[in-house]
Coordinates of C-alpha atoms and ligand atoms in Angstrom, one line a residue:
X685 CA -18.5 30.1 22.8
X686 CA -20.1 26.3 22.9
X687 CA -18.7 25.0 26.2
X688 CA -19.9 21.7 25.4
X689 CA -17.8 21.3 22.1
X690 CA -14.9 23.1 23.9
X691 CA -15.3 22.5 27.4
X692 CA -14.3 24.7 30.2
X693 CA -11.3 22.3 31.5
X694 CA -8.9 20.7 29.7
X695 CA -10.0 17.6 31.4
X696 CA -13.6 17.5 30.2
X697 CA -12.0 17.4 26.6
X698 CA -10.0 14.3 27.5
X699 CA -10.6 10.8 25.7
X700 CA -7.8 7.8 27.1
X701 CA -5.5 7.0 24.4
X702 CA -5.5 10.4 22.2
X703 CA -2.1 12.4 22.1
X704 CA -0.6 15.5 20.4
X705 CA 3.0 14.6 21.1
X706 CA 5.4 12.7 20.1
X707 CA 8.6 11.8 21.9
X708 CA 11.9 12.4 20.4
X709 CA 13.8 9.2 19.7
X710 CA 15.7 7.5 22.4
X711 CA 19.5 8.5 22.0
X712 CA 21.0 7.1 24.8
X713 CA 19.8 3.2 25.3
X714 CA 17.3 1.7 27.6
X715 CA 17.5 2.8 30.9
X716 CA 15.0 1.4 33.7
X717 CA 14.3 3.5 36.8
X718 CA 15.1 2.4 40.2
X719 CA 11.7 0.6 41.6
X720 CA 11.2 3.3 44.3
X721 CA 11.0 6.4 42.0
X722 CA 8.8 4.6 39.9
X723 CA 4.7 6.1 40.0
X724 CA 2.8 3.4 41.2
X725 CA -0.6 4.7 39.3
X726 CA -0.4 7.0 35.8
X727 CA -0.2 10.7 36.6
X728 CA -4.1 11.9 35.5
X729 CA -3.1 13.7 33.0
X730 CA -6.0 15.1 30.3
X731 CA -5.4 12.8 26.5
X732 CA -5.8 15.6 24.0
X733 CA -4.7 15.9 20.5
X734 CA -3.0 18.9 19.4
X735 CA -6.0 20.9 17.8
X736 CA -8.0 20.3 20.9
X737 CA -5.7 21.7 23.1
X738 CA -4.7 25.1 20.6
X739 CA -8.9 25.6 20.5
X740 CA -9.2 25.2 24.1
X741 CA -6.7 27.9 25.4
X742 CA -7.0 30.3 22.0
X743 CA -10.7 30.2 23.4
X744 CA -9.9 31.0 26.8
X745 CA -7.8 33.3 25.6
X746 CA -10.6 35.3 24.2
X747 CA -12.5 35.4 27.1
X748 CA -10.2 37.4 28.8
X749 CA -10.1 41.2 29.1
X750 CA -7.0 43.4 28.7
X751 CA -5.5 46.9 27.7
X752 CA -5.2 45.4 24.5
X753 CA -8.7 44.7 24.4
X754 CA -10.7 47.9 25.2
X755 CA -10.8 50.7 28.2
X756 CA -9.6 49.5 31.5
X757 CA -10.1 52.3 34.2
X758 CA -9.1 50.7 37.1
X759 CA -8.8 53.3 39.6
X760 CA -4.8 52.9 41.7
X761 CA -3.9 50.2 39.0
X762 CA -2.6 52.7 36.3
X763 CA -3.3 50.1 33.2
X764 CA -1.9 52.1 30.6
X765 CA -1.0 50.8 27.2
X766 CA 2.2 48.2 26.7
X767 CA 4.3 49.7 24.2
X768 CA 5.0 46.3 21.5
X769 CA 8.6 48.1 21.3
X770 CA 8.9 46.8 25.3
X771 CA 8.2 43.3 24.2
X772 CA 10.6 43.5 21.7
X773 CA 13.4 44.5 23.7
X774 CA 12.5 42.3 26.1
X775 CA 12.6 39.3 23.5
X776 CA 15.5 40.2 22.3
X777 CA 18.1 36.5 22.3
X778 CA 20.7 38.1 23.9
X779 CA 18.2 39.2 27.1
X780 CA 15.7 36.4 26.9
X781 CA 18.1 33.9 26.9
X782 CA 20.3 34.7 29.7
X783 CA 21.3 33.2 33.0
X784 CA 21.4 34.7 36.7
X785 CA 24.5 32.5 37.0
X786 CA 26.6 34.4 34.1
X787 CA 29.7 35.4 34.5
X788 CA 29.7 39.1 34.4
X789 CA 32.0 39.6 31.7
X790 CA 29.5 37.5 29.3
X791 CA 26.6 40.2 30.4
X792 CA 27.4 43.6 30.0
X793 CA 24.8 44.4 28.0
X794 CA 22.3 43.6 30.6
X795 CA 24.0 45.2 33.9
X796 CA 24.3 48.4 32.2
X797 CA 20.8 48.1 31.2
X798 CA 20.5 47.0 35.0
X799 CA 22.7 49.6 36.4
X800 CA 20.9 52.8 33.5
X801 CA 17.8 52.3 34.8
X802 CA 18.8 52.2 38.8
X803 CA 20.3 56.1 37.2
X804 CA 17.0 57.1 35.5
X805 CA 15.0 56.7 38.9
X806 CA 17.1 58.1 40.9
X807 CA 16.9 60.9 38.2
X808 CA 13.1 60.9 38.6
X809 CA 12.7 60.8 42.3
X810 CA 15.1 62.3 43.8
X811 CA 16.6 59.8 45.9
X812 CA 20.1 58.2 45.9
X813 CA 19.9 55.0 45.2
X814 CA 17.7 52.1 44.0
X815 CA 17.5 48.5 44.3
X816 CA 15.4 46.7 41.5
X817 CA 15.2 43.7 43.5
X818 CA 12.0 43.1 44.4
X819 CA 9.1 41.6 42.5
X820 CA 5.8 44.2 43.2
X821 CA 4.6 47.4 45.1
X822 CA 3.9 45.3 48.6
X823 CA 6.9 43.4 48.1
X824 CA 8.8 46.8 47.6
X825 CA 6.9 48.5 50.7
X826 CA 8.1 45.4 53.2
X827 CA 11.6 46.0 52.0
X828 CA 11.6 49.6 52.4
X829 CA 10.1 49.2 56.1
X830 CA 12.3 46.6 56.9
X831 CA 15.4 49.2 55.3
X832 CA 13.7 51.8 58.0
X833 CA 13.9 49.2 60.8
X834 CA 17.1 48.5 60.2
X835 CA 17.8 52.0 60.2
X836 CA 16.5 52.9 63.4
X837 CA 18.0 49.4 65.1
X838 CA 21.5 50.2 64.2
X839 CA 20.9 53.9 66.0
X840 CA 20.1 52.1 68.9
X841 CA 16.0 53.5 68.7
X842 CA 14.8 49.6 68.8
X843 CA 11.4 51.6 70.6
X844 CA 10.6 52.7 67.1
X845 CA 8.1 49.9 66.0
X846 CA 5.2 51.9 64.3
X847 CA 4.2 53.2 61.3
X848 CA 1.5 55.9 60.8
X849 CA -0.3 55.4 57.9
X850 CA -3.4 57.2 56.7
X851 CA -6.9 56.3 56.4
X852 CA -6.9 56.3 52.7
X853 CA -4.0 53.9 52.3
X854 CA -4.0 51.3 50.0
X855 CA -4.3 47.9 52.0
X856 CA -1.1 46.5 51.2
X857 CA 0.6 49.8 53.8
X858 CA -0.5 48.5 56.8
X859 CA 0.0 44.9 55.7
X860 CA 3.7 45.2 55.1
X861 CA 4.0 47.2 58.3
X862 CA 2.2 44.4 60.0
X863 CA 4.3 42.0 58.0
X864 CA 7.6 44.0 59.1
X865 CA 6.5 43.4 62.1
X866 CA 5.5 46.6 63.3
X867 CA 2.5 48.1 64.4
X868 CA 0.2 50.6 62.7
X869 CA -1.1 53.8 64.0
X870 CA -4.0 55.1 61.7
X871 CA -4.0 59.1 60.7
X872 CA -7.4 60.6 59.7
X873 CA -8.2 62.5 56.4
X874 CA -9.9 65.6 56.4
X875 CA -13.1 66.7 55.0
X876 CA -11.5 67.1 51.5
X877 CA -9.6 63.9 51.3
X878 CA -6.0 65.0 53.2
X879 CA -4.2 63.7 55.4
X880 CA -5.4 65.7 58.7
X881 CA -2.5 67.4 59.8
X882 CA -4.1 68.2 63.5
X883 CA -5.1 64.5 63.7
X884 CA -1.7 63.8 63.1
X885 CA 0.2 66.4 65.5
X886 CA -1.7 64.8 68.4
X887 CA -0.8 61.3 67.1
X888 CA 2.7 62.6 67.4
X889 CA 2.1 64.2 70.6
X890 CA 1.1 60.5 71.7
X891 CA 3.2 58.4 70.1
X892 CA 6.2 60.4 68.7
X893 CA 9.1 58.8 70.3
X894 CA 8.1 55.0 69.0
X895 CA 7.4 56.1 65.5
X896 CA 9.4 54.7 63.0
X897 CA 7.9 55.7 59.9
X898 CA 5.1 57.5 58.4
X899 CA 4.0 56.1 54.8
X900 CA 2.5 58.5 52.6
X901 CA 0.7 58.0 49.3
X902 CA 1.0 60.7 46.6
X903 CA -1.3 62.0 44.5
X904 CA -3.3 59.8 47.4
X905 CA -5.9 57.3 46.7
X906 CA -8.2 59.9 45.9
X907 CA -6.1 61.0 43.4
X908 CA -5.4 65.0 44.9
X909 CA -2.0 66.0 45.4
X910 CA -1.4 66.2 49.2
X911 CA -0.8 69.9 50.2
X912 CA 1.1 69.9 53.3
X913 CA 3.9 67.7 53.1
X914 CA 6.5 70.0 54.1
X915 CA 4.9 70.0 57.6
X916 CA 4.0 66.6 57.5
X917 CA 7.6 65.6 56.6
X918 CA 8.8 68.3 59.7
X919 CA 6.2 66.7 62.0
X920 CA 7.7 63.4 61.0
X921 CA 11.4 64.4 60.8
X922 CA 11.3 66.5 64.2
X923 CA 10.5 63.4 66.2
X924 CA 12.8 60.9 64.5
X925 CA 10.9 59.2 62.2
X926 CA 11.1 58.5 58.5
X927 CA 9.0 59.6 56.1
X928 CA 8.0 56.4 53.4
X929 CA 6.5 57.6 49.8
X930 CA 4.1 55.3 48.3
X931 CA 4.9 55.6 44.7
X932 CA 2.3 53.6 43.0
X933 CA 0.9 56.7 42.0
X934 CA 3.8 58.4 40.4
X935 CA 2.5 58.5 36.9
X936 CA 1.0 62.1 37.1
X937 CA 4.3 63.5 38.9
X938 CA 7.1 62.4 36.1
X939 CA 9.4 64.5 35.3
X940 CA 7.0 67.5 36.8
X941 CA 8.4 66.8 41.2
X942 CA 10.6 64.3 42.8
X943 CA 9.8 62.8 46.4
X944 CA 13.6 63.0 46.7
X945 CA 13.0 66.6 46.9
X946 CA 9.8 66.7 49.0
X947 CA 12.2 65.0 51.7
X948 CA 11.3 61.5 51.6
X949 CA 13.8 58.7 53.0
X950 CA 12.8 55.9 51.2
X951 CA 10.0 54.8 48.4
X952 CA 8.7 52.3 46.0
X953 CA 7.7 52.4 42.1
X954 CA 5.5 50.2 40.4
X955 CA 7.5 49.5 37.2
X956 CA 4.2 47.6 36.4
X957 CA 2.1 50.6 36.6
X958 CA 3.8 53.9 36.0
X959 CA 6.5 52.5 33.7
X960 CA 4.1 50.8 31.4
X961 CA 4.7 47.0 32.0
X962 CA 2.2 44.3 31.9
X963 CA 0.3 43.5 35.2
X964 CA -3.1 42.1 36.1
X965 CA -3.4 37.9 37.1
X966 CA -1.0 38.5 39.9
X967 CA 2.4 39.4 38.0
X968 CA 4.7 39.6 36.4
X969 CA 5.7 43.2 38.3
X970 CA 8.7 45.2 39.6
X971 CA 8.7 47.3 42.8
X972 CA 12.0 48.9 43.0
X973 CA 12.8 50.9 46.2
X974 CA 14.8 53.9 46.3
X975 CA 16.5 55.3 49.2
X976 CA 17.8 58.8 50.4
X977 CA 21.6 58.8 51.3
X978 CA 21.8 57.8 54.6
X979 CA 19.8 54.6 53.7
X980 CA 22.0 53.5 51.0
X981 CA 24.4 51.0 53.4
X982 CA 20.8 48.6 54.0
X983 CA 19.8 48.4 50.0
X984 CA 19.2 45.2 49.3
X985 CA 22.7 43.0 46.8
X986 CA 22.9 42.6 44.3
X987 CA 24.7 46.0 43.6
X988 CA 25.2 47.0 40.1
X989 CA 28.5 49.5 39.5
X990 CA 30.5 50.9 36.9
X991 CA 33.8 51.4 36.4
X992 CA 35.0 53.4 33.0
X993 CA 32.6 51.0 30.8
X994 CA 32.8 48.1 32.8
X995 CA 30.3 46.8 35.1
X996 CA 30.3 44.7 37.7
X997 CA 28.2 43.2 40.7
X998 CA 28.7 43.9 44.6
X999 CA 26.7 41.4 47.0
X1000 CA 26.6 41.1 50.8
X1001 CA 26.7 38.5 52.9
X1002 CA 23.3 39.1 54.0
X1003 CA 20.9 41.8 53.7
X1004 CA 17.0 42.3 52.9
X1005 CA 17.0 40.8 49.8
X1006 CA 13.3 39.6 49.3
X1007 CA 13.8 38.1 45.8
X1008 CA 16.2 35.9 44.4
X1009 CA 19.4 37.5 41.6
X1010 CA 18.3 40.6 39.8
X1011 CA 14.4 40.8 40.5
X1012 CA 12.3 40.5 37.6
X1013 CA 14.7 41.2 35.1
X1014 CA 12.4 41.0 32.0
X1015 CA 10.3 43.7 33.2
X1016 CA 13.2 45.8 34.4
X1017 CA 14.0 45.6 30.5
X1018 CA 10.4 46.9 29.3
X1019 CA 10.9 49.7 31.8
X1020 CA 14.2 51.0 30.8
X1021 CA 12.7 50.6 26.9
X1022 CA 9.8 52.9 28.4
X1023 CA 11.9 55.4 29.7
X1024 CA 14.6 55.8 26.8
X1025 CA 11.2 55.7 23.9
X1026 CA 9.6 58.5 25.7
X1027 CA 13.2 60.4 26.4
X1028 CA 13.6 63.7 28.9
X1029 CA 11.1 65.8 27.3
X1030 CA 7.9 63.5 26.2
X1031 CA 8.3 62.1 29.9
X1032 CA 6.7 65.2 31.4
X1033 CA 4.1 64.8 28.8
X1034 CA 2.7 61.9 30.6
X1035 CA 1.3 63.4 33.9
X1036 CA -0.4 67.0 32.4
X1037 CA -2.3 64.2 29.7
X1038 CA -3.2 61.5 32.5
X1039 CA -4.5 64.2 34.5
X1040 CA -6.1 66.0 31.6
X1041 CA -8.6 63.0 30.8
X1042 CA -9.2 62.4 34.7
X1043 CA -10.3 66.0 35.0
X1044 CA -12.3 65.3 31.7
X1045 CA -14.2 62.8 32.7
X1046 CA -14.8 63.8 36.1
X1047 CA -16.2 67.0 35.0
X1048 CA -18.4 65.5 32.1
X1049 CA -20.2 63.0 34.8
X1050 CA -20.3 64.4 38.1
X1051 CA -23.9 65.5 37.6
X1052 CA -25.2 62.3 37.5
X1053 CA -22.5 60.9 39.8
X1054 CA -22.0 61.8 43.4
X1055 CA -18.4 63.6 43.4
X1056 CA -17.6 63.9 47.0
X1057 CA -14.3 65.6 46.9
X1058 CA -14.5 68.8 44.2
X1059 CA -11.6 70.3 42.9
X1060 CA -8.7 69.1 40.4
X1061 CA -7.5 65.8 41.0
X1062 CA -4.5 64.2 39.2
X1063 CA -4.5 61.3 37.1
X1064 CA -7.8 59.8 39.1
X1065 CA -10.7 60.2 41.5
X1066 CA -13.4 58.9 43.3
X1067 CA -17.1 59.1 42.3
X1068 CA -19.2 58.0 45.3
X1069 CA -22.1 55.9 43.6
X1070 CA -25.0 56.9 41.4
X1071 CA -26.7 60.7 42.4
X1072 CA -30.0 59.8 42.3
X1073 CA -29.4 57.4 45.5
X1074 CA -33.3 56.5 45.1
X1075 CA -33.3 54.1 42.3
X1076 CA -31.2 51.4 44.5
X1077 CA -28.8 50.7 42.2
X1078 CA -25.4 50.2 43.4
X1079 CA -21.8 51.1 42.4
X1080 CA -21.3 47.1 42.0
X1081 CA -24.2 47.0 39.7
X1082 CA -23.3 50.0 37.5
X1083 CA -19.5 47.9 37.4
X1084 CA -21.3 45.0 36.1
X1085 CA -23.6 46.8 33.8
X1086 CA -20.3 48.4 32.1
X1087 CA -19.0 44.7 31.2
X1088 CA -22.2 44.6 29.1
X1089 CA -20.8 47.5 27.1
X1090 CA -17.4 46.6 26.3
X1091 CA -16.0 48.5 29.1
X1092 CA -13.4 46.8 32.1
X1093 CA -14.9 48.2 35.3
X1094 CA -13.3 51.2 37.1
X1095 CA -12.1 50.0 41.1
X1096 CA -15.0 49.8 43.1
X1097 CA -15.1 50.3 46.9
X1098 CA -12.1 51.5 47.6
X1099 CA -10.8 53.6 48.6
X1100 CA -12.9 52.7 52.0
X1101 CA -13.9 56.3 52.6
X1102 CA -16.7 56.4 50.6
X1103 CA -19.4 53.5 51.2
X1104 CA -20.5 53.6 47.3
X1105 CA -16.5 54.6 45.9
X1106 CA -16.0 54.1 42.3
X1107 CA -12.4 55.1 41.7
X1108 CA -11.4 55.6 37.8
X1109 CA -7.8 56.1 36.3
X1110 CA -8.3 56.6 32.4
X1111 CA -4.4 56.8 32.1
X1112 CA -2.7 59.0 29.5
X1113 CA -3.1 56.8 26.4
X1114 CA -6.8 57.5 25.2
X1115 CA -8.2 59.0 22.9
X1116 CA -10.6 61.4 22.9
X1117 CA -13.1 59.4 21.1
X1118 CA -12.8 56.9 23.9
X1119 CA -12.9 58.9 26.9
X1120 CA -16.3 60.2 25.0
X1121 CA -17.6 56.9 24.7
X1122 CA -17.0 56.0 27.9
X1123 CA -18.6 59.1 29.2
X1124 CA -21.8 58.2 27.3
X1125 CA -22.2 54.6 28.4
X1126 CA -21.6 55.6 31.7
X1127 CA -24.5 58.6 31.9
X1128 CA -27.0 55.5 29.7
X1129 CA -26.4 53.9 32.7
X1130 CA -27.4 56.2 34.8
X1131 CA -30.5 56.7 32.7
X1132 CA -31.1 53.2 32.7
X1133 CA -30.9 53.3 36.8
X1134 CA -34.2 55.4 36.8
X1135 CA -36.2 53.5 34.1
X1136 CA -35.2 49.7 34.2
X1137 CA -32.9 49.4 37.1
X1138 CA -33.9 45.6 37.3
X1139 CA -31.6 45.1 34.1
X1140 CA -28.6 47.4 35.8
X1141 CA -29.3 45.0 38.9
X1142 CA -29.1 41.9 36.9
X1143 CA -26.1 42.6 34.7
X1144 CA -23.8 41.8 32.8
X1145 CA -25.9 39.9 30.7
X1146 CA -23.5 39.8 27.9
X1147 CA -20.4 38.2 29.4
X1148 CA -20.1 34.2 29.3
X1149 CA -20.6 34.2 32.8
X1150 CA -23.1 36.4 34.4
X1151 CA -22.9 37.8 37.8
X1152 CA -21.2 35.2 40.3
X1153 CA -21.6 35.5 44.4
X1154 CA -18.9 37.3 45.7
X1155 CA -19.2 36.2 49.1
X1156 CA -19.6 32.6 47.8
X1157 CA -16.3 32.9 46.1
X1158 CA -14.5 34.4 48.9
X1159 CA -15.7 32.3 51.5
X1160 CA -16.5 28.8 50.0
X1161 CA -13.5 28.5 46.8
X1162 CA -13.6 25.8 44.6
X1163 CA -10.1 25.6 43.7
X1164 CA -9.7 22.1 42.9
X1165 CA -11.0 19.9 39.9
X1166 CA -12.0 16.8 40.5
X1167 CA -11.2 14.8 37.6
X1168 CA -13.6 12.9 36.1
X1169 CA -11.8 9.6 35.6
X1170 CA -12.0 9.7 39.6
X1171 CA -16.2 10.9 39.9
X1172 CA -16.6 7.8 37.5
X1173 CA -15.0 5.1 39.3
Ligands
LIG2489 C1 -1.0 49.0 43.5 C2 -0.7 49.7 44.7 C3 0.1 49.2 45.7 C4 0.6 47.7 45.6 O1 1.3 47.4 44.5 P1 1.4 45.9 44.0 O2 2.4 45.9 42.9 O3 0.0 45.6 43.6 O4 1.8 45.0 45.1 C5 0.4 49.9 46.8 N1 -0.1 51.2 47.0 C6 -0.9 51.8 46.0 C7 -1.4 53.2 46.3 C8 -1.2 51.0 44.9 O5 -2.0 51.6 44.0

């Protein structure tokens, strides 16, 4: 792309006096606004004309990297494929155009679509109830904990203000307990990537009587099914606390085990990952928390129910509501369209394939990558760097080198057990062809590594922008523009 003819801000492209509008005409007289609310300067707004502005974006547009553009194997994120039938639904008048304000009567159609999928989670978890009110997995994991506290409070066990939370968590566990307002008491993993069962008895030992939670993630970040949740959840249970399931990671499990089942109180689902809903850029997602019975009274309003064929909505004075009306209602609709296109018995399909290509890959690459936990994972796992540790060449390098092939880059260090982690999530949707082609760009990589590392080191050296400082743009952001009109004068 020629930045100079299309520029990389709107701004650079402006020229005083050019337009792509035009205003409607004037239907209702003059009218002069009062002095005050009057802008005493022009808003600097960029002067475009229409094909300007429809080359500018379409150009970003291309820039960017999605699903619908090649393999995406970030590791935890679970970017699977975004069936078109979910944006039709979704698109759909009667949905698109509707209004939190409605009177129920005039939107049936979307509280039973509201109320069906609360029923098809609770179906696949096991729990009793669901609230589809908040708007991502973190927002989801600070309701649930602040359902727990709330719990505990009303038992009169207001000593109860940490959560144990494993060493392999996904950041955003001890940030919503922190967030909650409750403290966070770290459990080791083992050896092989478990949560350490000994570690945690003497944590318990310690600390049982002001523990008000234990958050468990499962398949855990390094993708293996944890094997000794039945004592974990006793451990947990026998000294009062509640046990928390992480769902982010529920992909591999549908339709094959339920956390309901495993004795979990309360968890979260990423409708944005598992339930095949865009994400990346921040949003749009869904994090809907499910409860066990004796949680149900602190859900979240609104409350959808049904009577005969009629639906209606329950809301309480005040509650734990962290998003406004009925969460994020279009993606609640792509969800439910995920669920009812895949049905009862393709649903169960979806883990044993996920899993299938994990193991594939893994298996095809771990002699030139270092594999430090061995054994079947589920739908991921971690690669700790390059083998051949002698050639310098980092995970971060082999991520950038992939962008050179067409390839998004898998999640790199994390999770933090592993100083070199690499953590890849093919997802259930691809082919074979692709999982091969990523397999063979990956071990070229590795080749290259030993023979020209300097061009690994360097990369991507294909993209429009090459490799930026990381620290740079953490530490120094520039996240303002200054427009030119104002440099100039
Ligand atoms: C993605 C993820 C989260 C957080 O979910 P968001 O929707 O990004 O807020 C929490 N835990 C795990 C294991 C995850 O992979």
């Amino acid at each position: 792309m020629n930045n100079k003819l299309y520029g990389n801000l709107i701004f650079e492209l402006s020229h005083p006096g050019r337009k792509g509008y035009t205003l409607p005409k004037n239907m209702f007289g003059s009218y002069e606004l009062p002095k005050k609310m009057q802008r005493s300067n022009d808003a600097n707004l960029p002067e475009c004309d229409e094909m300007t502005v429809i080359r500018h974006y379409t150009n970003h547009s291309a820039n960017n990297f999605g699903v619908n553009n090649g393999f995406y194997p970030l590791g935890s994120c679970t970017m699977k494929y975004n069936p078109v039938i979910n944006e039709e639904t979704a698109n759909m008048p009667a949905f698109a155009n509707i209004h939190p304000m409605q009177p129920v009567e005039k939107c049936q159609g979307a509280l039973e679509v509201y109320y069906n999928l609360q029923k098809s989670l609770c179906a696949l978890t096991g729990l009793s109830e669901f609230t589809l009110n908040p708007f991502a997995g973190a927002h989801g994991e600070l309701t649930g904990l602040m359902i727990i506290r709330a719990y505990h409070e009303k038992n009169g066990d207001t000593k109860r203000t940490k959560v144990i939370v494993p060493d392999s968590a996904h950041g955003t566990n001890p940030a919503s307990a922190a967030v909650c307002g409750l403290d966070v008491l770290e459990v080791k993993s083992t050896e092989n990537g478990f949560v350490d069962v000994e570690d945690l008895r003497a944590l318990i030992e310690r600390e049982g009587e002001n523990v008000a939670a234990m958050m468990m993630t499962n398949p855990n970040t390094l993708g293996m099914f944890e094997q000794k949740i039945p004592e974990i959840e006793k451990l947990i249970h026998d000294c009062g606390g509640l046990m928390y399931y992480d769902g982010a990671n529920l992909n591999p499990m549908l339709g094959a085990c339920r956390p309901g089942d495993m004795g979990f109180d309360v968890m979260h689902i990423n409708l944005h990952k598992t339930f095949s809903t865009p994400h990346g850029g921040g949003g749009p997602g869904s994090g809907p928390v499910g409860v066990c019975e004796k949680l149900v009274e602190f859900l979240p309003s609104p409350k959808v129910v049904k009577d005969g064929d009629k639906f209606s909505v329950e809301c309480k004075d005040s509650d734990y509501a962290v998003g406004a009306f009925f969460g994020n209602f279009a993606v609640i609709i792509r969800a439910y369209t995920y669920i009812l296109s895949l049905g009862k018995e393709n649903i169960k399909m979806v883990g044993p394939l996920a899993t299938l290509n994990a193991n594939y890959i893994k298996e095809a690459l771990k002699d030139v990558y270092e594999l430090p936990i061995d054994g079947l994972c589920k739908h991921e796992f971690v690669f700790d760097g390059l083998k051949d540790k002698s050639t310098g060449v980092t995970t971060m390098d082999v991520a950038k080198r992939l962008l050179d092939y067409g390839y998004h880059a898998p999640t790199i260090y994390f999770p933090l057990l592993f100083h070199e982690a690499m953590m890849i999530e093919p997802t259930e949707n691809e082919s074979l062809e692709t999982i091969n082609g990523f397999i063979d760009v990956l071990r070229t990589i590795a080749e290259e590594a030993k023979n020209e590392p300097e061009t690994v080191k360097s990369a991507p050296h294909h993209t429009p922008i090459g490799r930026v400082d990381d620290v740079l743009a953490a530490k120094q952001p520039i996240l303002t523009y200054k427009q030119m009109k104002n440099e100039q004068q």
